[in-house]
PDB file of C-alpha atoms in Angstrom:
ATOM      1  CA  MET O   1     227.350 270.933 228.783  1.00  0.00           C
ATOM      2  CA  SER O   2     224.194 272.957 229.710  1.00  0.00           C
ATOM      3  CA  PHE O   3     220.802 273.425 228.266  1.00  0.00           C
ATOM      4  CA  LEU O   4     219.799 276.178 226.789  1.00  0.00           C
ATOM      5  CA  PHE O   5     216.836 278.227 226.868  1.00  0.00           C
ATOM      6  CA  GLY O   6     214.928 278.419 223.402  1.00  0.00           C
ATOM      7  CA  ARG O   7     211.692 279.424 221.620  1.00  0.00           C
ATOM      8  CA  LYS O   8     209.196 275.838 221.203  1.00  0.00           C
ATOM      9  CA  LYS O   9     210.682 273.887 217.394  1.00  0.00           C
ATOM     10  CA  ALA O  10     208.302 271.526 216.594  1.00  0.00           C
ATOM     11  CA  VAL O  11     208.937 268.171 215.717  1.00  0.00           C
ATOM     12  CA  ASP O  12     208.345 265.947 212.785  1.00  0.00           C
ATOM     13  CA  VAL O  13     206.766 262.515 213.764  1.00  0.00           C
ATOM     14  CA  CYS O  14     206.628 260.987 210.145  1.00  0.00           C
ATOM     15  CA  MET O  15     210.716 261.978 209.978  1.00  0.00           C
ATOM     16  CA  GLY O  16     210.600 263.658 206.728  1.00  0.00           C
ATOM     17  CA  ASP O  17     208.869 260.401 205.186  1.00  0.00           C
ATOM     18  CA  PRO O  18     206.352 261.777 202.688  1.00  0.00           C
ATOM     19  CA  ASP O  19     204.076 258.730 202.724  1.00  0.00           C
ATOM     20  CA  ALA O  20     203.748 258.831 206.392  1.00  0.00           C
ATOM     21  CA  ASN O  21     202.840 261.871 206.104  1.00  0.00           C
ATOM     22  CA  LEU O  22     200.201 260.768 204.072  1.00  0.00           C
ATOM     23  CA  LEU O  23     199.350 258.039 206.097  1.00  0.00           C
ATOM     24  CA  ARG O  24     197.928 260.474 209.224  1.00  0.00           C
ATOM     25  CA  LYS O  25     196.531 262.944 206.980  1.00  0.00           C
ATOM     26  CA  ALA O  26     194.012 259.881 205.580  1.00  0.00           C
ATOM     27  CA  LEU O  27     194.109 258.641 208.678  1.00  0.00           C
ATOM     28  CA  GLY O  28     193.076 261.663 210.600  1.00  0.00           C
ATOM     29  CA  ALA O  29     190.033 262.329 207.948  1.00  0.00           C
ATOM     30  CA  GLY O  30     188.862 258.668 208.332  1.00  0.00           C
ATOM     31  CA  ASP O  31     189.778 257.403 204.958  1.00  0.00           C
ATOM     32  CA  TRP O  32     190.645 253.996 205.420  1.00  0.00           C
ATOM     33  CA  ARG O  33     190.987 253.176 202.267  1.00  0.00           C
ATOM     34  CA  THR O  34     194.156 255.179 201.445  1.00  0.00           C
ATOM     35  CA  ALA O  35     195.595 253.653 204.859  1.00  0.00           C
ATOM     36  CA  ARG O  36     195.051 250.363 203.638  1.00  0.00           C
ATOM     37  CA  ASP O  37     196.905 251.159 200.693  1.00  0.00           C
ATOM     38  CA  LEU O  38     199.693 252.946 202.396  1.00  0.00           C
ATOM     39  CA  LEU O  39     200.146 249.936 204.787  1.00  0.00           C
ATOM     40  CA  THR O  40     200.141 246.874 202.535  1.00  0.00           C
ATOM     41  CA  ALA O  41     202.650 249.169 200.037  1.00  0.00           C
ATOM     42  CA  HIS O  42     205.925 247.613 201.984  1.00  0.00           C
ATOM     43  CA  THR O  43     207.185 244.165 203.072  1.00  0.00           C
ATOM     44  CA  ASP O  44     210.067 244.730 205.094  1.00  0.00           C
ATOM     45  CA  PRO O  45     209.360 244.328 209.038  1.00  0.00           C
ATOM     46  CA  ASP O  46     211.039 247.284 210.133  1.00  0.00           C
ATOM     47  CA  VAL O  47     209.632 249.550 207.139  1.00  0.00           C
ATOM     48  CA  ARG O  48     206.048 247.998 208.384  1.00  0.00           C
ATOM     49  CA  THR O  49     206.739 248.667 211.609  1.00  0.00           C
ATOM     50  CA  PHE O  50     207.282 252.042 211.294  1.00  0.00           C
ATOM     51  CA  TYR O  51     204.271 252.736 209.049  1.00  0.00           C
ATOM     52  CA  TYR O  52     202.037 251.155 211.957  1.00  0.00           C
ATOM     53  CA  LYS O  53     203.442 253.464 214.753  1.00  0.00           C
ATOM     54  CA  ILE O  54     202.679 256.196 212.846  1.00  0.00           C
ATOM     55  CA  CYS O  55     199.066 255.571 212.864  1.00  0.00           C
ATOM     56  CA  ALA O  56     199.580 255.291 216.763  1.00  0.00           C
ATOM     57  CA  THR O  57     200.571 259.149 216.319  1.00  0.00           C
ATOM     58  CA  VAL O  58     197.168 259.890 214.990  1.00  0.00           C
ATOM     59  CA  ASP O  59     194.117 260.802 217.427  1.00  0.00           C
ATOM     60  CA  GLY O  60     191.029 259.970 217.321  1.00  0.00           C
ATOM     61  CA  VAL O  61     191.300 256.416 215.013  1.00  0.00           C
ATOM     62  CA  GLN O  62     189.819 254.692 217.828  1.00  0.00           C
ATOM     63  CA  ASP O  63     186.589 256.348 217.058  1.00  0.00           C
ATOM     64  CA  TRP O  64     186.094 255.089 213.529  1.00  0.00           C
ATOM     65  CA  ILE O  65     188.115 252.019 213.739  1.00  0.00           C
ATOM     66  CA  ASP O  66     185.627 249.420 214.169  1.00  0.00           C
ATOM     67  CA  GLU O  67     183.796 250.862 210.586  1.00  0.00           C
ATOM     68  CA  TRP O  68     186.976 249.561 208.577  1.00  0.00           C
ATOM     69  CA  ILE O  69     187.085 245.887 210.856  1.00  0.00           C
ATOM     70  CA  ALA O  70     183.547 245.659 209.511  1.00  0.00           C
ATOM     71  CA  ALA O  71     183.620 246.770 206.105  1.00  0.00           C
ATOM     72  CA  GLU O  72     186.679 244.310 205.657  1.00  0.00           C
ATOM     73  CA  PRO O  73     186.523 241.338 208.419  1.00  0.00           C
ATOM     74  CA  HIS O  74     189.257 239.113 206.222  1.00  0.00           C
ATOM     75  CA  SER O  75     191.654 241.929 206.636  1.00  0.00           C
ATOM     76  CA  LEU O  76     193.700 241.951 209.565  1.00  0.00           C
ATOM     77  CA  VAL O  77     194.973 245.365 208.575  1.00  0.00           C
ATOM     78  CA  PRO O  78     192.093 247.266 210.220  1.00  0.00           C
ATOM     79  CA  LEU O  79     192.514 244.607 213.189  1.00  0.00           C
ATOM     80  CA  LEU O  80     196.218 245.562 213.820  1.00  0.00           C
ATOM     81  CA  VAL O  81     195.878 249.475 213.240  1.00  0.00           C
ATOM     82  CA  LYS O  82     193.846 249.242 216.172  1.00  0.00           C
ATOM     83  CA  GLY O  83     195.958 247.108 218.586  1.00  0.00           C
ATOM     84  CA  VAL O  84     199.366 249.128 217.768  1.00  0.00           C
ATOM     85  CA  HIS O  85     197.289 252.323 217.823  1.00  0.00           C
ATOM     86  CA  GLY O  86     195.467 251.201 221.148  1.00  0.00           C
ATOM     87  CA  VAL O  87     199.135 250.454 223.171  1.00  0.00           C
ATOM     88  CA  SER O  88     199.948 254.090 222.228  1.00  0.00           C
ATOM     89  CA  TRP O  89     196.443 255.128 223.125  1.00  0.00           C
ATOM     90  CA  ALA O  90     196.726 252.829 226.368  1.00  0.00           C
ATOM     91  CA  TRP O  91     200.361 255.203 227.806  1.00  0.00           C
ATOM     92  CA  ASP O  92     198.431 258.115 226.736  1.00  0.00           C
ATOM     93  CA  ALA O  93     195.693 257.310 229.646  1.00  0.00           C
ATOM     94  CA  ARG O  94     198.027 256.238 232.126  1.00  0.00           C
ATOM     95  CA  GLY O  95     201.035 259.603 231.400  1.00  0.00           C
ATOM     96  CA  SER O  96     204.511 259.743 232.277  1.00  0.00           C
ATOM     97  CA  ALA O  97     204.165 260.672 235.548  1.00  0.00           C
ATOM     98  CA  PRO O  98     205.602 257.775 238.050  1.00  0.00           C
ATOM     99  CA  ALA O  99     203.036 255.348 239.628  1.00  0.00           C
ATOM    100  CA  SER O 100     202.828 257.480 242.851  1.00  0.00           C
ATOM    101  CA  ASP O 101     201.326 260.187 240.969  1.00  0.00           C
ATOM    102  CA  THR O 102     199.034 258.582 238.900  1.00  0.00           C
ATOM    103  CA  SER O 103     195.377 258.331 239.809  1.00  0.00           C
ATOM    104  CA  SER O 104     193.280 255.189 239.683  1.00  0.00           C
ATOM    105  CA  ALA O 105     191.136 256.211 237.473  1.00  0.00           C
ATOM    106  CA  GLN O 106     194.657 257.113 235.194  1.00  0.00           C
ATOM    107  CA  PHE O 107     195.288 252.983 235.846  1.00  0.00           C
ATOM    108  CA  ARG O 108     191.742 251.628 235.008  1.00  0.00           C
ATOM    109  CA  ARG O 109     191.349 253.723 231.456  1.00  0.00           C
ATOM    110  CA  PHE O 110     195.311 252.293 230.997  1.00  0.00           C
ATOM    111  CA  ALA O 111     194.139 248.776 231.626  1.00  0.00           C
ATOM    112  CA  GLU O 112     190.987 248.916 230.262  1.00  0.00           C
ATOM    113  CA  ARG O 113     192.450 250.266 226.890  1.00  0.00           C
ATOM    114  CA  LEU O 114     195.400 247.794 227.185  1.00  0.00           C
ATOM    115  CA  LYS O 115     193.241 244.682 227.098  1.00  0.00           C
ATOM    116  CA  ILE O 116     191.482 246.398 224.006  1.00  0.00           C
ATOM    117  CA  ALA O 117     194.614 246.578 221.933  1.00  0.00           C
ATOM    118  CA  GLU O 118     195.744 243.279 222.721  1.00  0.00           C
ATOM    119  CA  ASP O 119     192.584 241.312 221.619  1.00  0.00           C
ATOM    120  CA  CYS O 120     193.146 242.452 218.522  1.00  0.00           C
ATOM    121  CA  LEU O 121     196.983 241.900 218.463  1.00  0.00           C
ATOM    122  CA  ASP O 122     195.995 238.167 219.702  1.00  0.00           C
ATOM    123  CA  GLU O 123     193.178 237.683 217.410  1.00  0.00           C
ATOM    124  CA  VAL O 124     196.183 238.767 214.628  1.00  0.00           C
ATOM    125  CA  VAL O 125     198.770 236.622 216.242  1.00  0.00           C
ATOM    126  CA  GLU O 126     196.170 233.716 215.842  1.00  0.00           C
ATOM    127  CA  ARG O 127     195.194 234.618 212.668  1.00  0.00           C
ATOM    128  CA  ASP O 128     198.488 234.621 211.372  1.00  0.00           C
ATOM    129  CA  PRO O 129     201.342 233.405 213.375  1.00  0.00           C
ATOM    130  CA  ASP O 130     203.937 235.280 211.056  1.00  0.00           C
ATOM    131  CA  GLU O 131     202.607 238.673 211.313  1.00  0.00           C
ATOM    132  CA  VAL O 132     205.787 240.529 213.082  1.00  0.00           C
ATOM    133  CA  VAL O 133     203.913 243.607 213.732  1.00  0.00           C
ATOM    134  CA  ALA O 134     201.737 242.476 216.022  1.00  0.00           C
ATOM    135  CA  TRP O 135     204.379 240.124 217.863  1.00  0.00           C
ATOM    136  CA  ALA O 136     206.653 243.188 218.138  1.00  0.00           C
ATOM    137  CA  SER O 137     203.721 245.278 219.649  1.00  0.00           C
ATOM    138  CA  LEU O 138     202.961 242.512 221.889  1.00  0.00           C
ATOM    139  CA  VAL O 139     206.413 243.072 223.415  1.00  0.00           C
ATOM    140  CA  THR O 140     205.310 245.884 223.809  1.00  0.00           C
ATOM    141  CA  SER O 141     201.976 245.952 225.974  1.00  0.00           C
ATOM    142  CA  ALA O 142     203.504 243.305 227.583  1.00  0.00           C
ATOM    143  CA  ARG O 143     204.965 245.375 230.341  1.00  0.00           C
ATOM    144  CA  GLY O 144     202.038 247.536 231.210  1.00  0.00           C
ATOM    145  CA  ARG O 145     200.062 244.199 231.303  1.00  0.00           C
ATOM    146  CA  SER O 146     202.670 242.486 233.513  1.00  0.00           C
ATOM    147  CA  VAL O 147     202.292 239.063 232.049  1.00  0.00           C
ATOM    148  CA  GLY O 148     206.125 238.396 233.717  1.00  0.00           C
ATOM    149  CA  TYR O 149     209.293 237.127 232.217  1.00  0.00           C
ATOM    150  CA  GLU O 150     208.761 234.336 230.630  1.00  0.00           C
ATOM    151  CA  GLU O 151     205.549 235.627 228.668  1.00  0.00           C
ATOM    152  CA  THR O 152     207.404 238.432 227.926  1.00  0.00           C
ATOM    153  CA  TRP O 153     210.671 236.595 226.106  1.00  0.00           C
ATOM    154  CA  ARG O 154     207.683 234.042 224.139  1.00  0.00           C
ATOM    155  CA  ARG O 155     206.706 237.143 222.773  1.00  0.00           C
ATOM    156  CA  PHE O 156     209.893 238.526 222.019  1.00  0.00           C
ATOM    157  CA  ASP O 157     211.326 234.906 221.137  1.00  0.00           C
ATOM    158  CA  ASN O 158     208.094 235.111 218.002  1.00  0.00           C
ATOM    159  CA  VAL O 159     209.645 238.153 216.885  1.00  0.00           C
ATOM    160  CA  LEU O 160     213.437 236.754 216.446  1.00  0.00           C
ATOM    161  CA  ARG O 161     211.583 233.579 214.632  1.00  0.00           C
ATOM    162  CA  ILE O 162     210.127 235.667 211.850  1.00  0.00           C
ATOM    163  CA  HIS O 163     212.810 238.785 212.056  1.00  0.00           C
ATOM    164  CA  PRO O 164     216.111 238.250 213.955  1.00  0.00           C
ATOM    165  CA  PHE O 165     216.959 241.893 214.134  1.00  0.00           C
ATOM    166  CA  HIS O 166     213.448 243.548 214.451  1.00  0.00           C
ATOM    167  CA  VAL O 167     214.565 247.010 215.651  1.00  0.00           C
ATOM    168  CA  GLU O 168     211.307 248.248 217.434  1.00  0.00           C
ATOM    169  CA  ALA O 169     211.317 245.151 219.211  1.00  0.00           C
ATOM    170  CA  TYR O 170     215.041 245.057 220.512  1.00  0.00           C
ATOM    171  CA  GLN O 171     214.181 248.559 221.441  1.00  0.00           C
ATOM    172  CA  GLN O 172     210.790 247.778 223.328  1.00  0.00           C
ATOM    173  CA  MET O 173     212.753 244.391 225.157  1.00  0.00           C
ATOM    174  CA  LEU O 174     215.644 246.712 226.455  1.00  0.00           C
ATOM    175  CA  GLN O 175     213.149 248.751 228.209  1.00  0.00           C
ATOM    176  CA  ALA O 176     211.828 245.778 229.890  1.00  0.00           C
ATOM    177  CA  MET O 177     214.877 244.343 230.648  1.00  0.00           C
ATOM    178  CA  CYS O 178     215.519 248.097 232.893  1.00  0.00           C
ATOM    179  CA  ALA O 179     215.463 247.355 236.258  1.00  0.00           C
ATOM    180  CA  LYS O 180     211.896 249.937 236.914  1.00  0.00           C
ATOM    181  CA  TRP O 181     209.727 246.727 234.653  1.00  0.00           C
ATOM    182  CA  MET O 182     211.467 243.125 235.094  1.00  0.00           C
ATOM    183  CA  GLY O 183     214.672 243.003 234.401  1.00  0.00           C
ATOM    184  CA  SER O 184     218.216 245.029 236.563  1.00  0.00           C
ATOM    185  CA  ASP O 185     220.989 247.115 235.787  1.00  0.00           C
ATOM    186  CA  GLU O 186     223.031 243.334 234.927  1.00  0.00           C
ATOM    187  CA  GLU O 187     220.259 241.859 232.345  1.00  0.00           C
ATOM    188  CA  MET O 188     219.856 245.122 230.698  1.00  0.00           C
ATOM    189  CA  PHE O 189     223.400 246.192 229.643  1.00  0.00           C
ATOM    190  CA  THR O 190     224.013 242.474 228.606  1.00  0.00           C
ATOM    191  CA  PHE O 191     220.707 242.517 226.191  1.00  0.00           C
ATOM    192  CA  ALA O 192     221.824 245.409 224.735  1.00  0.00           C
ATOM    193  CA  ARG O 193     225.613 244.156 224.129  1.00  0.00           C
ATOM    194  CA  GLU O 194     224.974 241.026 222.990  1.00  0.00           C
ATOM    195  CA  ALA O 195     222.138 242.603 221.172  1.00  0.00           C
ATOM    196  CA  VAL O 196     224.428 245.109 219.150  1.00  0.00           C
ATOM    197  CA  ALA O 197     227.545 242.948 218.827  1.00  0.00           C
ATOM    198  CA  GLN O 198     224.763 240.045 216.983  1.00  0.00           C
ATOM    199  CA  ALA O 199     223.037 242.735 214.868  1.00  0.00           C
ATOM    200  CA  PRO O 200     224.231 244.033 211.099  1.00  0.00           C
ATOM    201  CA  GLU O 201     227.436 245.931 210.957  1.00  0.00           C
ATOM    202  CA  GLY O 202     225.196 249.102 209.994  1.00  0.00           C
ATOM    203  CA  SER O 203     222.442 248.390 211.972  1.00  0.00           C
ATOM    204  CA  PRO O 204     220.223 251.192 214.012  1.00  0.00           C
ATOM    205  CA  ILE O 205     220.215 248.298 216.968  1.00  0.00           C
ATOM    206  CA  GLY O 206     223.202 249.619 217.775  1.00  0.00           C
ATOM    207  CA  MET O 207     221.730 252.552 219.380  1.00  0.00           C
ATOM    208  CA  LEU O 208     220.724 250.041 222.230  1.00  0.00           C
ATOM    209  CA  ILE O 209     224.075 250.576 224.346  1.00  0.00           C
ATOM    210  CA  PRO O 210     223.213 254.889 224.889  1.00  0.00           C
ATOM    211  CA  SER O 211     219.995 254.202 225.014  1.00  0.00           C
ATOM    212  CA  ALA O 212     221.246 251.486 228.111  1.00  0.00           C
ATOM    213  CA  HIS O 213     223.258 254.155 229.594  1.00  0.00           C
ATOM    214  CA  LEU O 214     220.580 256.804 229.678  1.00  0.00           C
ATOM    215  CA  GLU O 215     218.253 254.035 231.550  1.00  0.00           C
ATOM    216  CA  TYR O 216     220.883 253.642 233.911  1.00  0.00           C
ATOM    217  CA  ARG O 217     221.751 257.173 234.637  1.00  0.00           C
ATOM    218  CA  MET O 218     219.354 259.551 234.009  1.00  0.00           C
ATOM    219  CA  SER O 219     218.346 260.772 237.442  1.00  0.00           C
ATOM    220  CA  ASP O 220     221.835 260.276 239.330  1.00  0.00           C
ATOM    221  CA  ASN O 221     224.743 262.264 237.809  1.00  0.00           C
ATOM    222  CA  LEU O 222     224.200 262.044 234.246  1.00  0.00           C
ATOM    223  CA  VAL O 223     226.565 263.546 232.743  1.00  0.00           C
ATOM    224  CA  GLU O 224     229.789 263.055 235.616  1.00  0.00           C
ATOM    225  CA  TYR O 225     228.591 259.648 234.643  1.00  0.00           C
ATOM    226  CA  PHE O 226     229.101 259.920 230.794  1.00  0.00           C
ATOM    227  CA  THR O 227     231.761 261.708 230.899  1.00  0.00           C
ATOM    228  CA  ARG O 228     233.675 258.738 232.194  1.00  0.00           C
ATOM    229  CA  ALA O 229     236.267 256.940 229.743  1.00  0.00           C
ATOM    230  CA  ASP O 230     234.810 253.774 229.600  1.00  0.00           C
ATOM    231  CA  VAL O 231     231.514 254.796 228.664  1.00  0.00           C
ATOM    232  CA  VAL O 232     232.638 257.159 226.428  1.00  0.00           C
ATOM    233  CA  ALA O 233     234.448 254.523 224.513  1.00  0.00           C
ATOM    234  CA  GLU O 234     231.388 252.303 224.788  1.00  0.00           C
ATOM    235  CA  LEU O 235     229.657 255.193 222.839  1.00  0.00           C
ATOM    236  CA  HIS O 236     232.622 255.302 220.304  1.00  0.00           C
ATOM    237  CA  ALA O 237     232.333 251.466 219.243  1.00  0.00           C
ATOM    238  CA  ALA O 238     228.890 251.105 218.935  1.00  0.00           C
ATOM    239  CA  ALA O 239     228.772 254.314 216.579  1.00  0.00           C
ATOM    240  CA  ASP O 240     231.055 252.657 214.788  1.00  0.00           C
ATOM    241  CA  ARG O 241     229.292 249.388 214.416  1.00  0.00           C
ATOM    242  CA  SER O 242     225.720 251.662 214.102  1.00  0.00           C
ATOM    243  CA  VAL O 243     225.135 254.858 212.268  1.00  0.00           C
ATOM    244  CA  ARG O 244     229.090 255.981 211.849  1.00  0.00           C
ATOM    245  CA  HIS O 245     229.160 252.499 209.821  1.00  0.00           C
ATOM    246  CA  PRO O 246     229.185 252.829 205.918  1.00  0.00           C
ATOM    247  CA  ALA O 247     226.277 250.275 205.849  1.00  0.00           C
ATOM    248  CA  PHE O 248     223.546 252.588 207.472  1.00  0.00           C
ATOM    249  CA  ARG O 249     220.965 252.790 205.435  1.00  0.00           C
ATOM    250  CA  ARG O 250     218.745 256.037 205.603  1.00  0.00           C
ATOM    251  CA  ARG O 251     215.620 254.204 205.044  1.00  0.00           C
ATOM    252  CA  GLN O 252     212.327 254.870 206.468  1.00  0.00           C
ATOM    253  CA  GLY O 253     212.532 255.907 210.355  1.00  0.00           C
ATOM    254  CA  TRP O 254     216.201 256.125 210.451  1.00  0.00           C
ATOM    255  CA  PRO O 255     216.589 259.597 212.165  1.00  0.00           C
ATOM    256  CA  GLN O 256     215.911 257.519 215.706  1.00  0.00           C
ATOM    257  CA  ALA O 257     219.296 255.942 215.993  1.00  0.00           C
ATOM    258  CA  PRO O 258     221.047 259.399 215.173  1.00  0.00           C
ATOM    259  CA  ASN O 259     219.419 261.371 217.102  1.00  0.00           C
ATOM    260  CA  MET O 260     220.312 258.690 220.116  1.00  0.00           C
ATOM    261  CA  PHE O 261     223.587 259.303 219.647  1.00  0.00           C
ATOM    262  CA  ALA O 262     223.460 262.821 219.002  1.00  0.00           C
ATOM    263  CA  LEU O 263     222.267 263.259 222.805  1.00  0.00           C
ATOM    264  CA  ALA O 264     224.298 260.670 224.152  1.00  0.00           C
ATOM    265  CA  PHE O 265     227.456 262.398 222.356  1.00  0.00           C
ATOM    266  CA  CYS O 266     226.542 265.688 223.783  1.00  0.00           C
ATOM    267  CA  LEU O 267     225.969 264.423 227.688  1.00  0.00           C
ATOM    268  CA  ALA O 268     229.720 263.102 227.423  1.00  0.00           C
ATOM    269  CA  GLY O 269     231.050 265.734 225.983  1.00  0.00           C
ATOM    270  CA  GLN O 270     232.054 264.694 222.784  1.00  0.00           C
ATOM    271  CA  TYR O 271     231.125 267.571 220.828  1.00  0.00           C
ATOM    272  CA  ALA O 272     232.805 266.782 217.584  1.00  0.00           C
ATOM    273  CA  ALA O 273     231.262 263.237 217.560  1.00  0.00           C
ATOM    274  CA  ALA O 274     228.420 265.038 218.416  1.00  0.00           C
ATOM    275  CA  ALA O 275     227.974 267.715 215.200  1.00  0.00           C
ATOM    276  CA  ASP O 276     228.862 264.498 213.062  1.00  0.00           C
ATOM    277  CA  GLN O 277     225.407 263.390 214.062  1.00  0.00           C
ATOM    278  CA  PHE O 278     223.670 266.235 213.738  1.00  0.00           C
ATOM    279  CA  ASP O 279     224.918 266.656 210.620  1.00  0.00           C
ATOM    280  CA  MET O 280     223.620 263.533 209.300  1.00  0.00           C
ATOM    281  CA  ILE O 281     220.170 264.291 211.299  1.00  0.00           C
ATOM    282  CA  GLY O 282     219.701 268.215 209.716  1.00  0.00           C
ATOM    283  CA  ASP O 283     216.343 268.877 211.368  1.00  0.00           C
ATOM    284  CA  LEU O 284     214.599 265.763 211.820  1.00  0.00           C
ATOM    285  CA  ALA O 285     214.415 265.837 215.120  1.00  0.00           C
ATOM    286  CA  THR O 286     212.832 262.855 217.205  1.00  0.00           C
ATOM    287  CA  LYS O 287     210.597 263.114 220.037  1.00  0.00           C
ATOM    288  CA  TRP O 288     212.928 260.380 221.921  1.00  0.00           C
ATOM    289  CA  PRO O 289     214.772 260.839 223.806  1.00  0.00           C
ATOM    290  CA  TRP O 290     215.214 264.524 223.690  1.00  0.00           C
ATOM    291  CA  GLU O 291     211.539 264.641 225.525  1.00  0.00           C
ATOM    292  CA  LEU O 292     213.134 263.465 228.698  1.00  0.00           C
ATOM    293  CA  PHE O 293     214.570 266.593 228.722  1.00  0.00           C
ATOM    294  CA  GLY O 294     211.142 268.568 227.744  1.00  0.00           C
ATOM    295  CA  ASP O 295     210.045 270.132 224.596  1.00  0.00           C
ATOM    296  CA  PRO O 296     212.085 267.667 222.518  1.00  0.00           C
ATOM    297  CA  GLY O 297     212.382 269.782 219.739  1.00  0.00           C
ATOM    298  CA  ARG O 298     213.487 273.039 221.526  1.00  0.00           C
ATOM    299  CA  ARG O 299     216.018 270.599 223.476  1.00  0.00           C
ATOM    300  CA  PHE O 300     217.483 269.180 220.195  1.00  0.00           C
ATOM    301  CA  HIS O 301     217.878 272.394 218.777  1.00  0.00           C
ATOM    302  CA  ASP O 302     219.293 274.290 221.601  1.00  0.00           C
ATOM    303  CA  LEU O 303     222.107 270.985 222.209  1.00  0.00           C
ATOM    304  CA  ARG O 304     222.779 271.107 218.080  1.00  0.00           C
ATOM    305  CA  THR O 305     224.138 274.525 218.359  1.00  0.00           C
ATOM    306  CA  GLU O 306     225.781 274.349 221.851  1.00  0.00           C
ATOM    307  CA  ALA O 307     227.705 270.859 220.351  1.00  0.00           C
ATOM    308  CA  TYR O 308     228.395 273.723 217.302  1.00  0.00           C
ATOM    309  CA  ARG O 309     229.573 275.716 218.820  1.00  0.00           C
ATOM    310  CA  LYS O 310     231.887 273.613 221.055  1.00  0.00           C
ATOM    311  CA  ALA O 311     233.213 271.452 217.885  1.00  0.00           C
ATOM    312  CA  LEU O 312     233.736 275.094 216.615  1.00  0.00           C
ATOM    313  CA  ARG O 313     231.717 274.542 213.444  1.00  0.00           C
TER     314      ARG O 313
END
């Protein structure tokens, strides 16, 4: 597999969802009333999480969110927006560089912002212990605050208590299980495989399998590893149970899973399988995982071109 060079392509963080686009515009304009109505229009835990994550993609929310909290002190919605947004805002301060290349000032801002975020999220779950979006976000922040193995699992267990197959929480917990955080390669693969085996057929949780393999060999002989027969077989089995299963639903946030499988199949040299995923995706490229290889939109479009060419499409 080669990484072709092409012009920069935009990635739609809303993944084609019109309400997500409206939500971003409302938050960008400080129109919290419209944002509130959009955020309270859904009850499905995964769909609600999708929209709250959209809030985290909007710059400047932290500059005015306290006005909304003051205006609606009995509502958990603005607190939850501030908390979920704050976790992302904190990671923006830290950056994506290794710890050795991250300044003390960046780490200080990272810690300060995570503390603000967790204070909000803790208040939310104290007032409503069944607010699954807050628990899922606390699973994410657990890594940054280094709260430890038991506390991270306590947060994740609270997610499972409310919604046993919460997609975002499983993705974040997989990261926590990585060797670079608090787990090991063995724990990460065990977590991924057990999660996929237990998840309903058609669940996007199947993407944990390619995610785990990508995490395991991101920096060493990536293509050689992905083309191993056992890895290829596991990727196909996971896709059959997930994105290729008739029960797979195209609801809010659905492009994330086929994007992950498309990349994995490209790395594995399974170009026909990758092309099928690209057919499903259309132009709905996601930031993750393509950003691992540079500009995500460009990498998506270049590898799609290569997959179609090698699959004789």
